[in-house]
PDB file of C-alpha atoms in Angstrom:
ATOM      1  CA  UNK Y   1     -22.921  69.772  52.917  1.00 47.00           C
ATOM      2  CA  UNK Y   2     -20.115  67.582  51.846  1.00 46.00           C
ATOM      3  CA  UNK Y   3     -19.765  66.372  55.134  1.00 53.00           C
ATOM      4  CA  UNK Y   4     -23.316  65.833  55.974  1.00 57.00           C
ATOM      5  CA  UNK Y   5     -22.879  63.632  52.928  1.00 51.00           C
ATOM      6  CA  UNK Y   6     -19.870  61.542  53.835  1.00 50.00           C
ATOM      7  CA  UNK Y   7     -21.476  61.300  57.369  1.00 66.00           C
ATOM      8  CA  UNK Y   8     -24.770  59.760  56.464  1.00 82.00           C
ATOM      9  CA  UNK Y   9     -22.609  57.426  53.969  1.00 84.00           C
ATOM     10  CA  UNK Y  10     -20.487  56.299  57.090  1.00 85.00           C
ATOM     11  CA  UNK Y  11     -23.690  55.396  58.948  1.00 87.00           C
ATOM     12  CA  UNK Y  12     -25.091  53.791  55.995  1.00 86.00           C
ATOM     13  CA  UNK Y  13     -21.801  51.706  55.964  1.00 87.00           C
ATOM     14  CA  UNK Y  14     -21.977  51.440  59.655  1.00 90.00           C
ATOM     15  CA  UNK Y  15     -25.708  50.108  59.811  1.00 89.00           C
ATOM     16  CA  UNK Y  16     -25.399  47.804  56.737  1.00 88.00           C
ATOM     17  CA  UNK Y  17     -21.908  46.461  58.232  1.00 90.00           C
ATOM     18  CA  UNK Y  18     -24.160  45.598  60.936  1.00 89.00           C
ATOM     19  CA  UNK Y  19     -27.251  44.255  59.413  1.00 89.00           C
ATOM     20  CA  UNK Y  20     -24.795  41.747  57.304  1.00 88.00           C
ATOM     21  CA  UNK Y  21     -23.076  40.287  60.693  1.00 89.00           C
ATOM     22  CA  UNK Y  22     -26.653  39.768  62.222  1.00 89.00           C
ATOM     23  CA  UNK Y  23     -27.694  38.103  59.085  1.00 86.00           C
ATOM     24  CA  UNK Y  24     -24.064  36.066  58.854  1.00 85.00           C
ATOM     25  CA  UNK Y  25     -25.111  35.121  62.247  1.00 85.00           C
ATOM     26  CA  UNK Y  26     -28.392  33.617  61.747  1.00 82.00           C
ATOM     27  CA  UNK Y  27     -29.884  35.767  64.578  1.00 85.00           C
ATOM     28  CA  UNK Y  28     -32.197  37.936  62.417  1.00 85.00           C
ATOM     29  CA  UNK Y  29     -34.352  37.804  58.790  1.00 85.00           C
ATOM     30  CA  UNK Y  30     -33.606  40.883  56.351  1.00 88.00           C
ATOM     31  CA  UNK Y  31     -37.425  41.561  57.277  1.00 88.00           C
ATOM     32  CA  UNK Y  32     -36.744  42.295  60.711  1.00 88.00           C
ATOM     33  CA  UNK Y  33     -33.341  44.133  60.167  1.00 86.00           C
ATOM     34  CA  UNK Y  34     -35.397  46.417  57.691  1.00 87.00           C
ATOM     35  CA  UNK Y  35     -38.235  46.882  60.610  1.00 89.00           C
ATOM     36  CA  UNK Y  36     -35.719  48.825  62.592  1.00 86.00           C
ATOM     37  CA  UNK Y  37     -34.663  50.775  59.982  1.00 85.00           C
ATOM     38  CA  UNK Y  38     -37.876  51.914  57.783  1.00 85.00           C
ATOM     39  CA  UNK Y  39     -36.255  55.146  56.234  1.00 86.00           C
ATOM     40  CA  UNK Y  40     -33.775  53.111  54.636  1.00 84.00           C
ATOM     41  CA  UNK Y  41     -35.903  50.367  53.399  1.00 85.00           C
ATOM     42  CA  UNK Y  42     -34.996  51.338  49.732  1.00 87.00           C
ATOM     43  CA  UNK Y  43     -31.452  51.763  50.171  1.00 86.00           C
ATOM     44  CA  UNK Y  44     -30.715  48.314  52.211  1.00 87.00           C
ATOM     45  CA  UNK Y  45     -33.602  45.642  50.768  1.00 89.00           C
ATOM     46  CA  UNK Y  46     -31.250  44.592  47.758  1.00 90.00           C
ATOM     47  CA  UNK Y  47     -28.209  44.116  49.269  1.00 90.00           C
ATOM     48  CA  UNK Y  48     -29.301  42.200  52.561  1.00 90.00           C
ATOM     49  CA  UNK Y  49     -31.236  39.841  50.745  1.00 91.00           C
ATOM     50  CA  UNK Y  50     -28.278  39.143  48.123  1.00 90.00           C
ATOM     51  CA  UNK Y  51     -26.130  38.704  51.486  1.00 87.00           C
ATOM     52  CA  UNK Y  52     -29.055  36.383  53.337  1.00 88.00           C
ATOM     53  CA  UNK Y  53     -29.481  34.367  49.897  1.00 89.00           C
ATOM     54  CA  UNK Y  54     -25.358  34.071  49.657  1.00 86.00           C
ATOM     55  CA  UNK Y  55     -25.260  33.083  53.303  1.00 84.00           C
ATOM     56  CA  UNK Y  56     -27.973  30.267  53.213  1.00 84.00           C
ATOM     57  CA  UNK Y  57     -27.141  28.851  49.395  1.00 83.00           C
ATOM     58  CA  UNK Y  58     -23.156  28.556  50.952  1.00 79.00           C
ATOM     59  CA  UNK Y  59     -23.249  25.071  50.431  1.00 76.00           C
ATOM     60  CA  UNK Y  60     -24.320  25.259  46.976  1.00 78.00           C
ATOM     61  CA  UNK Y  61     -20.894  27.124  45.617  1.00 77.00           C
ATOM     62  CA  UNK Y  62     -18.423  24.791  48.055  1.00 80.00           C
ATOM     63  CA  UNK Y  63     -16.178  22.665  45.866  1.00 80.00           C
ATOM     64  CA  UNK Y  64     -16.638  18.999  46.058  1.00 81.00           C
ATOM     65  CA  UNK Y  65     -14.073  17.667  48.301  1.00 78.00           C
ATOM     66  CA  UNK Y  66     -11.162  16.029  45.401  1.00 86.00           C
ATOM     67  CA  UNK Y  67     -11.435  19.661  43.335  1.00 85.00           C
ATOM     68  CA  UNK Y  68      -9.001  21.412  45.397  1.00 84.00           C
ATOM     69  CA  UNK Y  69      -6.470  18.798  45.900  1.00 87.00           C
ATOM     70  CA  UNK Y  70      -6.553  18.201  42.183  1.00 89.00           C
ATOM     71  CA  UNK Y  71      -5.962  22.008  41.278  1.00 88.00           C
ATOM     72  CA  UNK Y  72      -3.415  22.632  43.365  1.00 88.00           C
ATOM     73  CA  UNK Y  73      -1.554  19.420  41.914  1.00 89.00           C
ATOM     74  CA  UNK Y  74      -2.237  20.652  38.680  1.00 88.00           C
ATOM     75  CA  UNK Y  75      -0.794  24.085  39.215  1.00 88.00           C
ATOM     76  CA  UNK Y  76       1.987  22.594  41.173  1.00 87.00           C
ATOM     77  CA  UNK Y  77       2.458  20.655  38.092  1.00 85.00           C
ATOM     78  CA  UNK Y  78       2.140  23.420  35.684  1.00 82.00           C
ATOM     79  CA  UNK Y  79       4.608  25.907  38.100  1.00 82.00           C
ATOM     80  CA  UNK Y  80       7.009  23.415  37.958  1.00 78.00           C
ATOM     81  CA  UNK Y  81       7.458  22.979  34.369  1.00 75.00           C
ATOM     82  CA  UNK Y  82       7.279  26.820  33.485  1.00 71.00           C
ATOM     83  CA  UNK Y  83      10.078  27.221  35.903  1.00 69.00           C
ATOM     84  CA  UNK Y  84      12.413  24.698  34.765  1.00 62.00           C
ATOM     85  CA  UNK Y  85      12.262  26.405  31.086  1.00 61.00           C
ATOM     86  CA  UNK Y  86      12.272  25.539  27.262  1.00 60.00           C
ATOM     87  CA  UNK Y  87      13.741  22.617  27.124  1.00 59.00           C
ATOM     88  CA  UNK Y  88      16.281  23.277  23.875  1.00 59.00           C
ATOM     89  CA  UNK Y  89      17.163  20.722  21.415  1.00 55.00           C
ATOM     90  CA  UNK Y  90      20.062  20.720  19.014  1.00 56.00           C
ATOM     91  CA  UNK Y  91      19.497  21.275  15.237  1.00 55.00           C
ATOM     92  CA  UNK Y  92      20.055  17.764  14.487  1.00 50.00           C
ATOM     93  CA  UNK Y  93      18.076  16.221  16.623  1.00 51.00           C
ATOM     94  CA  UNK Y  94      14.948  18.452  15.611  1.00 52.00           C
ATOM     95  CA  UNK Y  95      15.601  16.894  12.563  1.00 53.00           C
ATOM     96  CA  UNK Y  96      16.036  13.064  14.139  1.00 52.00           C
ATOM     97  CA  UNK Y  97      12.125  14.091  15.659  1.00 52.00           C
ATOM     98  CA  UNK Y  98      10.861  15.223  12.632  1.00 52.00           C
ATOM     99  CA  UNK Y  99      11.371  12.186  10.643  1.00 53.00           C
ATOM    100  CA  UNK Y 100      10.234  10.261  13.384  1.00 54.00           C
ATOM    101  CA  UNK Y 101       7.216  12.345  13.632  1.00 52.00           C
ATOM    102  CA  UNK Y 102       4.049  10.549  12.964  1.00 53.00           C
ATOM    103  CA  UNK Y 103       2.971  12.950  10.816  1.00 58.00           C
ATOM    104  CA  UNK Y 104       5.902  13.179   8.925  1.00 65.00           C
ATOM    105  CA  UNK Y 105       5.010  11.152   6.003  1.00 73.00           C
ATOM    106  CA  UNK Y 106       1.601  12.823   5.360  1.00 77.00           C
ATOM    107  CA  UNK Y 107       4.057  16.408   5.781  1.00 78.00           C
ATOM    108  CA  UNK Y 108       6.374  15.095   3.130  1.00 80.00           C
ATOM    109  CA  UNK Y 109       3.083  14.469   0.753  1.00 83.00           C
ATOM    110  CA  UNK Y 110       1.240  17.984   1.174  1.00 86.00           C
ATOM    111  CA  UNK Y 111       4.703  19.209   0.464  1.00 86.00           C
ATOM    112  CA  UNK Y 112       5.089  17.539  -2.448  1.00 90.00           C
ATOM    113  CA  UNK Y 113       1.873  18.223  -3.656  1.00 91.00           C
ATOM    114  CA  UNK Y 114       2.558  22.219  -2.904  1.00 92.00           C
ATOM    115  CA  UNK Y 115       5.789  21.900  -5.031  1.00 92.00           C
ATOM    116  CA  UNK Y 116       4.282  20.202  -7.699  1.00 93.00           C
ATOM    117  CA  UNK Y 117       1.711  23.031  -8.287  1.00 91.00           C
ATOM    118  CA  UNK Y 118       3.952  25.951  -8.044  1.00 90.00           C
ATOM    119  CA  UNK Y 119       5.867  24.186 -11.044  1.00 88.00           C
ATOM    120  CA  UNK Y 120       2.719  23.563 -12.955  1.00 83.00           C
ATOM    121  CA  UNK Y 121       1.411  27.372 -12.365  1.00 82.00           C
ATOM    122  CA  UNK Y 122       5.131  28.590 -13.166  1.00 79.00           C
ATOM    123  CA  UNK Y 123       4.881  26.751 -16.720  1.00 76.00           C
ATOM    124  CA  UNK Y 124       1.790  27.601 -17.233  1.00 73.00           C
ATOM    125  CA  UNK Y 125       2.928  31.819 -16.328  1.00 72.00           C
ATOM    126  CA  UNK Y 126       5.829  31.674 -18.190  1.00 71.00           C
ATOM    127  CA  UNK Y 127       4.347  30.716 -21.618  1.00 70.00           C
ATOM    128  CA  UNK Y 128       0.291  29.442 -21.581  1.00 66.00           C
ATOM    129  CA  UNK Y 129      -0.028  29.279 -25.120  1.00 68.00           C
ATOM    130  CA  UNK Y 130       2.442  26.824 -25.885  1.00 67.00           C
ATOM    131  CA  UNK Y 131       1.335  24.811 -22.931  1.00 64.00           C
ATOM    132  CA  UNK Y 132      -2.737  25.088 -23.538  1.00 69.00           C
ATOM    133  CA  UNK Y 133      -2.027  24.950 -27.280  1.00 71.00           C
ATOM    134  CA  UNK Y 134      -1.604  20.932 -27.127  1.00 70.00           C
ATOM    135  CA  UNK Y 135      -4.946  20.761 -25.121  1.00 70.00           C
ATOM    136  CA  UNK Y 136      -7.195  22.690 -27.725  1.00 69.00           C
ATOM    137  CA  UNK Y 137      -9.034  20.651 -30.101  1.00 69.00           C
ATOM    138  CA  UNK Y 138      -7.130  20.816 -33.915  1.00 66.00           C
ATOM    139  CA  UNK Y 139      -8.165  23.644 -36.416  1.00 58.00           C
ATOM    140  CA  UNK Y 140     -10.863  25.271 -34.412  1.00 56.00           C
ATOM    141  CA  UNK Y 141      -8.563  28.352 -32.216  1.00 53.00           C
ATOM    142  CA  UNK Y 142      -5.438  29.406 -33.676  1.00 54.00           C
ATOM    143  CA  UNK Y 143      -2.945  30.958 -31.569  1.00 50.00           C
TER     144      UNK Y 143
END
């Protein structure tokens, strides 16, 4: 029975292998390919006509002629660079690009800013009652 099986999937393979270079060709419609075969109507409708749509919208998925030189220059471009490596800088002069980083002042600032609050929140941990205490209007809490 296994057999019988793999046999009638080899001719199924064998007749839609076929059907797709007759339709590849331009000889035939799917509706005529089908006519010869009418048992397998079911089994071979969906794919011919996804093959005979493919084969006559072809021009429709064809990159548009500067694509594929520009890819390939870009991944020539890209190949290159990966292969050559990290390129490694000494300590100080990640330190000479730093400061010269445009960003570097607004850096310096946040982290200023940052340092300032964790002093503020460190007073304010150690002792908050003798730092609130001067805030509180006089003679109305009492710590």
């Amino acid at each position: 029975m296994i057999s019988k099986i793999l046999q009638t999937q080899d001719e199924l393979a064998r007749i839609l292998q076929l059907c797709l270079e007759v339709i590849e060709s331009g000889q035939e419609t799917v509706d005529s390919l089908l006519s010869r075969y009418p048992e397998l109507w079911d089994t071979l409708r969906p794919p011919l006509e996804a093959a005979s749509w493919l084969y006559n919208h072809t021009h429709l998925m064809n990159p548009r002629p500067g694509f594929v030189d520009a890819s390939r220059q870009r991944l020539v471009y890209h190949l290159y660079y990966e292969r050559a490596g990290p390129i490694v800088i000494p300590w100080f002069e990640q330190k000479q690009i730093f400061s010269r980083n445009i960003g570097g002042r607004k850096m310096a600032v946040q982290h200023s800013l940052v340092f300032t609050l964790l002093i503020l929140l460190l007073i304010l941990y150690v002792n908050p009652a003798h730092t609130i205490k001067p805030l509180l209007p006089a003679g109305r809490f009492t710590l």
